CSV table of C-alpha atoms in Angstrom, one decimal:
chain,number,residue,atom,x,y,z
A,1,MET,CA,135.8,37.5,47.7
A,2,ARG,CA,137.2,41.4,47.9
A,3,ALA,CA,135.4,44.3,46.8
A,4,THR,CA,134.3,47.8,48.6
A,5,LEU,CA,131.4,49.8,48.2
A,6,GLU,CA,129.5,52.8,50.1
A,7,ARG,CA,127.7,52.0,53.6
A,8,ALA,CA,124.7,54.2,52.0
A,9,HIS,CA,124.8,51.7,48.4
A,10,LEU,CA,124.8,48.3,50.7
A,11,LEU,CA,122.6,50.0,53.0
A,12,LYS,CA,119.2,49.9,50.6
A,13,PRO,CA,120.0,47.0,49.1
A,14,LEU,CA,120.4,44.7,52.5
A,15,SER,CA,117.4,46.7,53.7
A,16,HIS,CA,115.1,45.1,51.1
A,17,VAL,CA,116.3,41.6,50.8
A,18,GLN,CA,116.7,40.8,54.4
A,19,ARG,CA,112.7,41.6,55.3
A,20,VAL,CA,112.1,38.5,53.2
A,21,VAL,CA,114.0,36.2,55.0
A,22,GLU,CA,111.9,35.0,58.0
A,23,ARG,CA,113.6,35.3,61.6
A,24,ARG,CA,112.9,31.5,62.6
A,25,ASN,CA,114.7,29.1,60.5
A,26,THR,CA,114.5,25.7,60.4
A,27,ILE,CA,117.1,25.3,57.4
A,28,PRO,CA,119.7,27.2,58.2
A,29,ILE,CA,121.4,28.5,55.3
A,30,LEU,CA,117.8,30.0,54.5
A,31,SER,CA,119.2,33.1,57.4
A,32,ASN,CA,121.3,33.9,55.5
A,33,VAL,CA,122.0,36.1,52.3
A,34,LEU,CA,123.6,35.4,48.6
A,35,ILE,CA,126.4,38.4,47.6
A,36,LYS,CA,127.8,37.8,44.5
A,37,ALA,CA,130.8,40.1,43.5
A,38,ASP,CA,131.4,40.0,39.9
A,39,GLY,CA,132.2,43.0,37.1
A,40,ALA,CA,131.7,45.9,39.3
A,41,GLN,CA,129.0,45.3,40.3
A,42,LEU,CA,127.3,43.0,43.5
A,43,THR,CA,124.2,41.5,43.2
A,44,LEU,CA,122.7,40.6,47.0
A,45,LYS,CA,119.9,37.6,46.9
A,46,ALA,CA,117.4,36.5,50.1
A,47,THR,CA,115.2,33.4,49.7
A,48,ASP,CA,112.0,31.9,51.7
A,49,LEU,CA,111.5,29.4,49.6
A,50,ASP,CA,108.2,31.2,48.5
A,51,LEU,CA,109.6,34.9,47.4
A,52,GLU,CA,112.9,35.6,46.2
A,53,LEU,CA,114.2,39.4,46.2
A,54,VAL,CA,117.5,40.1,43.4
A,55,GLU,CA,119.0,43.3,43.9
A,56,THR,CA,121.7,44.6,41.8
A,57,VAL,CA,124.3,47.6,43.1
A,58,GLU,CA,127.4,48.9,42.0
A,59,ALA,CA,130.2,47.9,43.5
A,60,ALA,CA,134.4,48.3,43.5
A,61,VAL,CA,135.2,44.3,42.4
A,62,ASP,CA,139.2,43.3,43.3
A,63,GLN,CA,138.2,40.0,43.3
A,64,PRO,CA,134.5,38.0,42.1
A,65,GLY,CA,133.7,35.8,44.4
A,66,THR,CA,130.1,34.2,45.9
A,67,ILE,CA,129.8,33.9,49.7
A,68,THR,CA,126.3,33.6,51.9
A,69,VAL,CA,126.6,35.1,55.7
A,70,PRO,CA,123.8,36.0,58.3
A,71,ALA,CA,121.4,38.6,56.4
A,72,HIS,CA,119.7,40.2,59.3
A,73,MET,CA,123.2,40.2,61.3
A,74,LEU,CA,125.0,41.8,58.3
A,75,HIS,CA,121.8,44.6,58.1
A,76,ASP,CA,121.7,45.4,61.5
A,77,ILE,CA,126.1,45.9,61.2
A,78,VAL,CA,125.6,48.0,58.5
A,79,ARG,CA,123.2,50.1,60.0
A,80,LYS,CA,125.2,50.8,63.0
A,81,ILE,CA,128.2,51.8,60.7
A,82,PRO,CA,128.8,56.1,60.4
A,83,GLU,CA,126.8,57.7,56.7
A,84,GLY,CA,129.2,58.4,54.7
A,85,ALA,CA,131.9,55.5,56.1
A,86,ARG,CA,133.4,53.0,53.0
A,87,ILE,CA,132.5,49.6,53.2
A,88,SER,CA,134.6,46.1,52.8
A,89,LEU,CA,134.1,42.8,51.8
A,90,ASP,CA,136.7,40.1,52.2
A,91,THR,CA,137.1,36.3,52.1
A,92,ASN,CA,139.3,34.6,54.4
A,93,ALA,CA,141.5,31.8,52.1
A,94,ASP,CA,139.9,28.2,53.2
A,95,GLY,CA,136.4,30.2,52.7
A,96,SER,CA,134.2,29.5,56.3
A,97,THR,CA,134.4,33.3,57.6
A,98,MET,CA,133.8,37.4,55.5
A,99,THR,CA,135.8,40.4,57.2
A,100,LEU,CA,133.9,42.9,57.2
A,101,SER,CA,135.4,45.8,57.1
A,102,ALA,CA,134.9,50.3,57.8
A,103,GLY,CA,137.2,52.6,59.8
A,104,ARG,CA,138.4,50.9,62.5
A,105,SER,CA,135.7,48.0,62.8
A,106,ARG,CA,136.1,45.5,61.8
A,107,PHE,CA,133.5,42.4,62.2
A,108,ALA,CA,134.4,38.8,60.9
A,109,LEU,CA,130.9,36.5,60.2
A,110,GLN,CA,130.9,33.0,58.9
A,111,MET,CA,129.7,31.6,56.3
A,112,LEU,CA,127.7,28.5,55.0
A,113,PRO,CA,128.3,27.6,51.1
A,114,GLU,CA,127.0,29.5,48.5
A,115,SER,CA,126.0,25.6,46.5
A,116,ASP,CA,123.7,25.1,49.4
A,117,TYR,CA,121.1,28.5,48.8
A,118,PRO,CA,118.0,27.6,47.1
A,119,ASP,CA,117.1,28.8,43.5
A,120,ILE,CA,112.9,29.3,43.1
A,121,THR,CA,113.3,31.0,39.4
A,122,ALA,CA,113.6,28.1,37.5
A,123,GLY,CA,110.4,27.5,34.9
A,124,GLU,CA,109.4,29.7,32.1
A,125,PHE,CA,106.6,32.7,32.1
A,126,THR,CA,104.1,32.8,29.9
A,127,HIS,CA,102.8,36.2,30.1
A,128,ARG,CA,105.1,39.5,29.7
A,129,PHE,CA,103.7,42.7,31.0
A,130,LYS,CA,104.9,46.4,31.2
A,131,LEU,CA,103.1,49.4,33.4
A,132,ALA,CA,103.8,52.1,35.7
A,133,ALA,CA,104.6,51.0,38.9
A,134,GLY,CA,102.4,53.6,40.0
A,135,ASP,CA,99.4,52.0,38.4
A,136,LEU,CA,100.7,49.1,39.8
A,137,LYS,CA,100.7,50.5,43.9
A,138,TRP,CA,97.7,52.2,43.1
A,139,LEU,CA,95.6,48.0,42.9
A,140,ILE,CA,97.5,47.4,45.2
A,141,ASP,CA,96.9,49.7,47.6
A,142,ARG,CA,93.0,49.5,47.1
A,143,THR,CA,93.2,46.7,47.8
A,144,GLN,CA,95.7,44.7,49.7
A,145,PHE,CA,93.4,45.8,53.2
A,146,ALA,CA,91.3,43.5,52.6
A,147,ILE,CA,93.0,40.0,52.6
A,148,SER,CA,92.2,37.9,54.7
A,149,THR,CA,94.5,36.7,57.8
A,150,GLU,CA,92.5,33.3,58.3
A,151,GLU,CA,94.4,30.0,57.8
A,152,THR,CA,91.9,27.7,57.2
A,153,ARG,CA,91.0,29.9,53.6
A,154,TYR,CA,94.0,29.9,52.0
A,155,TYR,CA,92.8,30.6,48.6
A,156,LEU,CA,91.7,34.1,50.1
A,157,ASN,CA,95.4,35.0,51.8
A,158,GLY,CA,96.6,37.2,48.9
A,159,ILE,CA,95.1,39.7,45.5
A,160,TYR,CA,93.5,38.0,42.7
A,161,PHE,CA,94.9,40.3,39.9
A,162,HIS,CA,92.9,38.5,36.5
A,163,SER,CA,91.7,40.3,32.4
A,164,ILE,CA,88.6,41.0,32.4
A,165,ASP,CA,86.9,43.0,29.6
A,166,VAL,CA,84.4,45.3,31.0
A,167,ASP,CA,81.9,46.6,28.2
A,168,GLY,CA,84.1,45.8,25.4
A,169,ILE,CA,87.2,47.1,27.0
A,170,LYS,CA,89.4,44.6,28.7
A,171,MET,CA,90.8,45.6,32.1
A,172,LEU,CA,93.0,44.3,34.8
A,173,ARG,CA,91.2,43.9,37.6
A,174,ALA,CA,92.6,43.5,41.2
A,175,VAL,CA,90.5,42.0,43.5
A,176,ALA,CA,90.6,41.3,47.8
A,177,THR,CA,88.0,39.8,50.4
A,178,ASP,CA,88.1,38.0,54.0
A,179,GLY,CA,84.3,37.2,53.7
A,180,HIS,CA,83.5,40.5,55.5
A,181,ARG,CA,84.3,42.6,52.9
A,182,LEU,CA,84.9,43.4,49.5
A,183,ALA,CA,87.4,45.4,47.5
A,184,GLN,CA,87.6,45.4,43.2
A,185,ALA,CA,89.8,47.9,42.2
A,186,GLN,CA,91.0,47.5,38.0
A,187,MET,CA,91.9,49.7,35.3
A,188,PRO,CA,93.0,49.8,31.0
A,189,ALA,CA,94.9,45.9,30.7
A,190,PRO,CA,98.9,46.8,29.4
A,191,GLU,CA,99.0,45.4,26.3
A,192,GLY,CA,99.9,41.0,26.9
A,193,ALA,CA,97.9,41.3,30.3
A,194,ILE,CA,95.4,40.3,28.1
A,195,GLY,CA,94.1,37.1,28.5
A,196,MET,CA,96.6,36.3,31.2
A,197,PRO,CA,96.0,33.1,33.2
A,198,GLY,CA,94.2,34.7,36.7
A,199,ILE,CA,96.6,34.8,39.7
A,200,ILE,CA,96.2,35.1,43.4
A,201,VAL,CA,99.7,36.8,44.9
A,202,PRO,CA,100.3,35.5,48.2
A,203,ARG,CA,99.8,37.7,51.2
A,204,LYS,CA,103.8,38.4,51.9
A,205,THR,CA,104.4,39.6,48.1
A,206,VAL,CA,102.1,41.9,48.1
A,207,GLY,CA,103.7,43.9,51.3
A,208,GLU,CA,107.1,43.7,49.8
A,209,LEU,CA,106.0,44.6,46.0
A,210,GLN,CA,104.2,47.9,48.1
A,211,ARG,CA,107.4,48.9,49.8
A,212,LEU,CA,109.6,48.5,46.7
A,213,LEU,CA,107.3,50.5,44.5
A,214,ASP,CA,107.9,53.6,46.2
A,215,ASP,CA,108.9,55.4,43.1
A,216,PRO,CA,105.5,55.7,41.5
A,217,ASP,CA,107.3,57.1,38.3
A,218,GLY,CA,109.9,53.8,36.9
A,219,GLU,CA,108.0,51.0,34.8
A,220,ILE,CA,107.4,47.2,35.7
A,221,ALA,CA,108.4,44.9,34.2
A,222,VAL,CA,105.6,41.8,34.7
A,223,GLU,CA,106.6,38.0,33.4
A,224,LEU,CA,103.9,35.3,34.9
A,225,SER,CA,103.2,31.8,34.7
A,226,ASP,CA,101.0,29.7,35.9
A,227,THR,CA,102.6,29.5,39.5
A,228,LYS,CA,104.9,31.9,39.8
A,229,ILE,CA,105.1,35.9,39.0
A,230,ARG,CA,108.6,38.0,38.4
A,231,VAL,CA,108.3,41.7,38.9
A,232,THR,CA,111.1,43.6,37.4
A,233,PHE,CA,111.7,46.6,38.8
A,234,GLY,CA,114.9,49.2,38.4
A,235,SER,CA,117.6,46.8,39.9
A,236,VAL,CA,115.0,45.1,42.2
A,237,VAL,CA,113.9,40.9,40.2
A,238,LEU,CA,111.0,40.0,42.9
A,239,THR,CA,110.0,36.3,42.6
A,240,SER,CA,107.2,34.5,43.9
A,241,LYS,CA,105.5,31.5,44.1
A,242,LEU,CA,101.5,31.9,43.6
A,243,ILE,CA,98.9,30.7,46.2
A,244,ASP,CA,97.5,27.0,44.4
A,245,GLY,CA,93.9,26.9,44.9
A,246,THR,CA,90.9,28.7,43.0
A,247,PHE,CA,89.5,32.2,43.9
A,248,PRO,CA,86.4,32.1,44.8
A,249,ASP,CA,83.4,33.9,42.4
A,250,TYR,CA,83.3,37.0,43.7
A,251,ASP,CA,80.8,38.7,41.2
A,252,ARG,CA,78.1,36.7,42.8
A,253,VAL,CA,78.3,38.6,46.3
A,254,ILE,CA,78.4,42.1,44.3
A,255,PRO,CA,74.9,43.9,44.9
A,256,LYS,CA,73.4,44.5,41.5
A,257,ASN,CA,70.5,46.2,42.4
A,258,ASN,CA,70.7,47.4,46.2
A,259,THR,CA,68.2,50.8,45.5
A,260,LYS,CA,68.7,52.6,48.7
A,261,ILE,CA,71.2,55.0,47.8
A,262,MET,CA,73.7,57.5,50.7
A,263,GLN,CA,76.1,60.5,49.5
A,264,VAL,CA,77.9,61.8,52.5
A,265,ASP,CA,81.0,63.9,52.8
A,266,ARG,CA,83.2,60.9,52.8
A,267,VAL,CA,85.7,63.3,55.4
A,268,ASP,CA,83.0,64.1,58.0
A,269,PHE,CA,81.2,60.8,57.6
A,270,ALA,CA,85.4,58.7,58.7
A,271,SER,CA,85.2,61.3,61.6
A,272,ALA,CA,82.1,60.6,62.5
A,273,VAL,CA,82.3,57.2,62.6
A,274,ASP,CA,86.0,57.2,64.0
A,275,ARG,CA,83.9,59.7,67.2
A,276,VAL,CA,81.7,57.4,68.0
A,277,SER,CA,83.8,54.1,67.7
A,278,THR,CA,85.6,55.5,71.0
A,279,VAL,CA,83.5,54.0,73.1
A,280,SER,CA,82.3,50.7,71.1
A,281,SER,CA,83.8,47.6,72.5
A,282,GLU,CA,87.3,46.2,71.1
A,283,ARG,CA,85.4,42.5,70.1
A,284,GLY,CA,82.6,43.8,68.5
A,285,ARG,CA,83.3,47.3,67.4
A,286,ALA,CA,80.1,47.8,65.7
A,287,VAL,CA,78.5,51.1,65.0
A,288,LYS,CA,74.9,51.5,63.9
A,289,LEU,CA,73.7,53.8,60.5
A,290,SER,CA,70.3,55.3,61.3
A,291,LEU,CA,68.8,57.0,57.6
A,292,ALA,CA,66.1,59.3,57.8
A,293,ASP,CA,64.5,62.4,55.9
A,294,GLY,CA,68.5,63.3,54.6
A,295,THR,CA,69.5,62.6,58.6
A,296,LEU,CA,72.0,60.0,58.9
A,297,THR,CA,72.9,58.7,63.1
A,298,LEU,CA,75.7,57.0,63.9
A,299,SER,CA,75.4,55.8,67.1
A,300,VAL,CA,77.5,53.0,69.6
A,301,VAL,CA,75.8,51.5,72.6
A,302,ASN,CA,78.6,49.4,75.0
A,303,PRO,CA,77.0,48.0,78.3
A,304,ASP,CA,80.6,48.1,79.4
A,305,SER,CA,81.4,51.5,79.0
A,306,GLY,CA,78.5,53.9,77.7
A,307,SER,CA,77.3,55.3,74.5
A,308,ALA,CA,77.8,57.6,71.6
A,309,THR,CA,75.2,59.5,68.9
A,310,ASP,CA,76.1,61.6,66.3
A,311,GLU,CA,74.8,63.2,63.2
A,312,LEU,CA,75.4,63.5,59.8
A,313,VAL,CA,73.4,65.6,57.0
A,314,VAL,CA,73.8,63.8,53.4
A,315,ASP,CA,71.4,63.1,51.1
A,316,PHE,CA,68.9,59.8,51.1
A,317,ASP,CA,65.4,60.0,49.4
A,318,SER,CA,64.5,56.7,49.7
A,319,GLU,CA,62.8,55.0,52.8
A,320,PRO,CA,64.4,55.2,57.0
A,321,ILE,CA,66.8,51.9,57.1
A,322,ASP,CA,68.8,51.0,60.1
A,323,ILE,CA,71.6,48.9,59.7
A,324,GLY,CA,75.0,48.1,61.8
A,325,PHE,CA,78.3,48.0,59.9
A,326,ASN,CA,82.0,47.4,61.7
A,327,SER,CA,83.5,50.7,62.7
A,328,LYS,CA,87.2,49.5,61.1
A,329,TYR,CA,85.9,47.4,58.0
A,330,LEU,CA,84.2,51.8,57.7
A,331,LEU,CA,87.1,53.1,58.4
A,332,ASP,CA,89.2,51.1,56.4
A,333,ILE,CA,86.6,51.3,52.7
A,334,THR,CA,86.3,55.0,54.0
A,335,GLY,CA,90.6,55.9,53.6
A,336,GLN,CA,90.5,54.2,50.1
A,337,LEU,CA,87.9,56.9,48.1
A,338,GLY,CA,89.1,59.5,46.2
A,339,SER,CA,86.4,61.5,46.2
A,340,GLU,CA,84.9,64.1,48.2
A,341,ASN,CA,81.9,61.7,48.7
A,342,ALA,CA,81.2,58.0,49.3
A,343,THR,CA,78.4,56.4,47.6
A,344,PHE,CA,76.3,54.4,49.9
A,345,ALA,CA,73.9,51.3,47.8
A,346,LEU,CA,71.7,49.9,50.7
A,347,ALA,CA,68.6,47.6,50.5
A,348,ASP,CA,68.6,45.7,53.5
A,349,PRO,CA,69.9,45.4,57.3
A,350,GLY,CA,71.4,42.2,56.3
A,351,SER,CA,71.8,42.4,53.1
A,352,PRO,CA,75.6,43.3,51.3
A,353,THR,CA,76.2,47.1,51.2
A,354,LEU,CA,78.0,48.8,48.2
A,355,ILE,CA,80.4,51.8,48.8
A,356,HIS,CA,82.6,53.8,45.9
A,357,ASP,CA,83.5,56.9,45.0
A,358,GLY,CA,82.6,59.1,42.1
A,359,ASP,CA,83.9,56.8,39.6
A,360,ALA,CA,82.4,53.6,40.1
A,361,ALA,CA,84.3,52.1,37.2
A,362,LYS,CA,88.1,52.5,38.9
A,363,THR,CA,87.0,51.1,42.8
A,364,LEU,CA,84.5,49.7,43.8
A,365,TYR,CA,84.0,48.0,48.1
A,366,VAL,CA,81.4,45.6,49.8
A,367,LEU,CA,80.5,45.7,53.0
A,368,MET,CA,78.2,42.9,54.8
A,369,PRO,CA,76.8,44.2,57.9
A,370,MET,CA,77.0,43.1,61.7
A,371,ARG,CA,73.7,42.9,64.1
A,372,VAL,CA,73.3,46.3,66.3
């Protein structure tokens, strides 16, 4: 193989694919990136057997061929080469090493046989649809923070995407929960998504999609089966296995009859929570909300360091209530709301609270209380 291209043209796809490669691998070939030179382009591919990322870039190809070389090492080399340099990739006669040349710099990297490189893309995709990249990024951004990191409940380690009928309108809904909080976002379902299987997209795949969808103006193609998802976006194709599990019946935990309604300026509320939580313990992070007569009093008591209180004027005319929450969870949720005011629908100190902004039809959040 022999190919030449600009440093910047190689660095961008390399920075994408190398993120998929785990730093420590028991299978040597999984530490490598597969590079295929053909026609007037290079195709780079990386996988960890659950997630595969393929990206194509233009290049001057003098001799077609396919190689595999260490992904992180190649990325570090290209990253350290001066901007504007032209990079040549050459394999030696016996196919054991690849030489990278840029100016006066030369690097020889050991190769592994490309025939050993795994492919996880086999299988049929039963559902296909297209949507704006910004729409998928919006669904991910609004729910991703609530994904569980607890490996024992593996079916919560991702975002649950499914189509659902809401008041006669077909919606594409994303839900994530870790048992302490729940995030739900939805939008009108694109054609082709109606009737799709409910899928749980793993946390690592969600993170990669979030980084790749940095251009909200583009359109992406999504293909689904019961076990895999494939997303095509420009020159990038991401294929991932899905979590093989059943997402819980989340609708049961969404409160329907919380009648104590508080409306508060979102920015003021987040600032006050942030201020008083400064003295909270790292382990508990508990903040107490006391509501009465249009006033919200936020308080934190930490036996080891001290206490703090703050007051806000709010719209609240129900019976007084004291309820505690994890301050980090409160900040996570208020950070996702888009309007000026946040609406809290409360029941009692031991029941889940519903939080949303002006458009509850698009996003809603459920937060379990803490004892304070």
